[in-house]
Every structure is written in C-alpha cells, then in structure tokens.
mmCIF file of C-alpha atoms in Angstrom:
data_model
loop_
_atom_site.group_PDB
_atom_site.id
_atom_site.type_symbol
_atom_site.label_atom_id
_atom_site.label_comp_id
_atom_site.label_asym_id
_atom_site.label_seq_id
_atom_site.Cartn_x
_atom_site.Cartn_y
_atom_site.Cartn_z
ATOM 1 C CA MET F 695 0.000 0.000 0.000
ATOM 2 C CA LEU F 696 1.206 3.510 -0.818
ATOM 3 C CA TYR F 697 0.833 6.420 1.557
ATOM 4 C CA SER F 698 -0.045 10.012 0.847
ATOM 5 C CA LYS F 699 0.809 12.784 3.284
ATOM 6 C CA HIS F 700 -1.921 15.154 2.041
ATOM 7 C CA GLU F 701 -4.089 16.840 4.644
ATOM 8 C CA PRO F 702 -6.917 19.368 4.291
ATOM 9 C CA PHE F 703 -5.758 22.896 3.486
ATOM 10 C CA GLY F 704 -2.132 21.796 3.024
ATOM 11 C CA ASP F 705 -1.063 22.032 6.665
ATOM 12 C CA ALA F 706 2.672 21.284 6.333
ATOM 13 C CA LYS F 707 3.191 20.042 9.912
ATOM 14 C CA ALA F 708 0.153 17.740 9.785
ATOM 15 C CA ARG F 709 1.057 16.635 6.266
ATOM 16 C CA ASP F 710 4.559 15.629 7.330
ATOM 17 C CA SER F 711 3.452 13.838 10.487
ATOM 18 C CA VAL F 712 0.364 11.937 9.322
ATOM 19 C CA ALA F 713 0.333 9.537 6.370
ATOM 20 C CA GLN F 714 -2.991 8.628 4.775
ATOM 21 C CA PRO F 715 -3.416 5.167 3.201
ATOM 22 C CA VAL F 716 -3.815 5.085 -0.568
ATOM 23 C CA ARG F 717 -4.955 2.078 -2.548
ATOM 24 C CA THR F 718 -2.527 1.233 -5.323
ATOM 25 C CA ASP F 719 -5.409 0.542 -7.724
ATOM 26 C CA GLN F 720 -6.430 4.200 -7.405
ATOM 27 C CA VAL F 721 -3.021 5.281 -8.630
ATOM 28 C CA ARG F 722 -3.023 2.711 -11.451
ATOM 29 C CA LEU F 723 -6.486 3.816 -12.592
ATOM 30 C CA GLY F 724 -5.222 7.347 -13.105
ATOM 31 C CA TYR F 725 -6.563 9.086 -10.034
ATOM 32 C CA GLY F 726 -3.023 10.108 -9.150
ATOM 33 C CA PHE F 727 -2.037 11.780 -5.946
ATOM 34 C CA ALA F 728 -3.861 15.024 -6.770
ATOM 35 C CA GLY F 729 -7.151 13.114 -7.094
ATOM 36 C CA ILE F 730 -6.460 11.213 -3.910
ATOM 37 C CA ALA F 731 -5.707 14.434 -2.047
ATOM 38 C CA LYS F 732 -8.999 15.880 -3.278
ATOM 39 C CA ALA F 733 -10.863 12.734 -2.204
ATOM 40 C CA THR F 734 -9.221 12.989 1.228
ATOM 41 C CA ARG F 735 -10.370 16.604 1.589
ATOM 42 C CA LEU F 736 -13.889 15.704 0.464
ATOM 43 C CA ARG F 737 -14.047 12.792 2.918
ATOM 44 C CA TRP F 738 -12.765 15.069 5.696
ATOM 45 C CA PHE F 739 -15.404 17.694 4.842
ATOM 46 C CA ALA F 740 -18.213 15.107 4.719
ATOM 47 C CA GLU F 741 -17.172 13.777 8.138
ATOM 48 C CA LEU F 742 -17.122 17.327 9.528
ATOM 49 C CA LYS F 743 -20.601 18.043 8.148
ATOM 50 C CA ALA F 744 -21.932 14.804 9.660
ATOM 51 C CA GLU F 745 -20.419 15.660 13.037
ATOM 52 C CA LEU F 746 -21.928 19.165 12.979
ATOM 53 C CA TRP F 747 -25.312 17.704 11.957
ATOM 54 C CA ASP F 748 -25.195 15.273 14.894
ATOM 55 C CA LYS F 749 -24.333 18.053 17.356
ATOM 56 C CA GLN F 750 -27.127 20.276 16.023
ATOM 57 C CA LEU F 751 -29.633 17.423 16.250
ATOM 58 C CA GLU F 752 -28.593 16.693 19.845
ATOM 59 C CA ALA F 753 -28.990 20.370 20.742
ATOM 60 C CA ASP F 754 -32.425 20.515 19.102
ATOM 61 C CA VAL F 755 -33.578 17.389 20.974
ATOM 62 C CA LYS F 756 -32.365 18.782 24.312
ATOM 63 C CA ALA F 757 -34.108 22.103 23.581
ATOM 64 C CA GLY F 758 -37.377 20.294 22.841
ATOM 65 C CA LYS F 759 -37.554 21.527 19.253
ATOM 66 C CA LEU F 760 -38.520 18.068 17.986
ATOM 67 C CA ASP F 761 -41.109 17.224 20.654
ATOM 68 C CA LYS F 762 -44.079 18.367 18.559
ATOM 69 C CA LEU F 763 -42.946 16.268 15.577
ATOM 70 C CA ALA F 764 -42.407 13.229 17.791
ATOM 71 C CA ASP F 765 -45.845 13.629 19.381
ATOM 72 C CA GLU F 766 -47.471 13.866 15.934
ATOM 73 C CA ALA F 767 -45.639 10.755 14.714
ATOM 74 C CA ILE F 768 -46.640 8.767 17.803
ATOM 75 C CA ALA F 769 -50.282 9.880 17.479
ATOM 76 C CA GLN F 770 -50.402 8.818 13.813
ATOM 77 C CA PHE F 771 -48.818 5.476 14.679
ATOM 78 C CA ARG F 772 -51.409 4.845 17.400
ATOM 79 C CA GLN F 773 -54.173 5.638 14.903
ATOM 80 C CA GLY F 774 -52.760 2.975 12.592
ATOM 81 C CA ASN F 775 -51.608 5.550 10.052
ATOM 82 C CA TYR F 776 -48.293 4.004 9.022
ATOM 83 C CA LYS F 777 -46.742 1.673 6.433
ATOM 84 C CA LYS F 778 -44.716 -1.415 7.181
ATOM 85 C CA LEU F 779 -41.314 -1.359 5.568
#
C-alpha cells in the first residue's frame, strides 16, 4: 500500500506527520495523488458536516424543538396511520 501525506488545506506540519493510506489501484487507474488528495479533503469535509449535523440534532432534541414532531408521529402510529417497511 502507498501512503499520501496530504491533509486538508495543506497544513505542512500535519502533512509531514500523518500519512494517509492510498490504494494502489487508485493510482493505477489514473486518479493520481492530486485526485487522492482531493478525495481525502472531500471525505474530511463530509465527516465534519456529519459531526456538525449530529451536534445540532442533539442540541435541538435537548431544547425540545422536535417534541411536537415526535408527538405527531406517535399519534399517527397509534391511529394505525403508518406503512410497514
């Protein structure tokens, strides 16, 4: 396996200290290191967005912002207004 030292935003210290795994088939298929670096940044950004989404959802639940929606869903379920998946 090859290793790429690319990190988001080109942080030289992080880039030199942390190696990211790279599949050799990606290099052979023509993605090259530039494509792999872009994929690493996109994966990093997607993980950040997911983490922020989770934190916002937790905050909304604690603040009671979803209580009305939950109550409506439970009421519809009790009335038999649902579909089996």
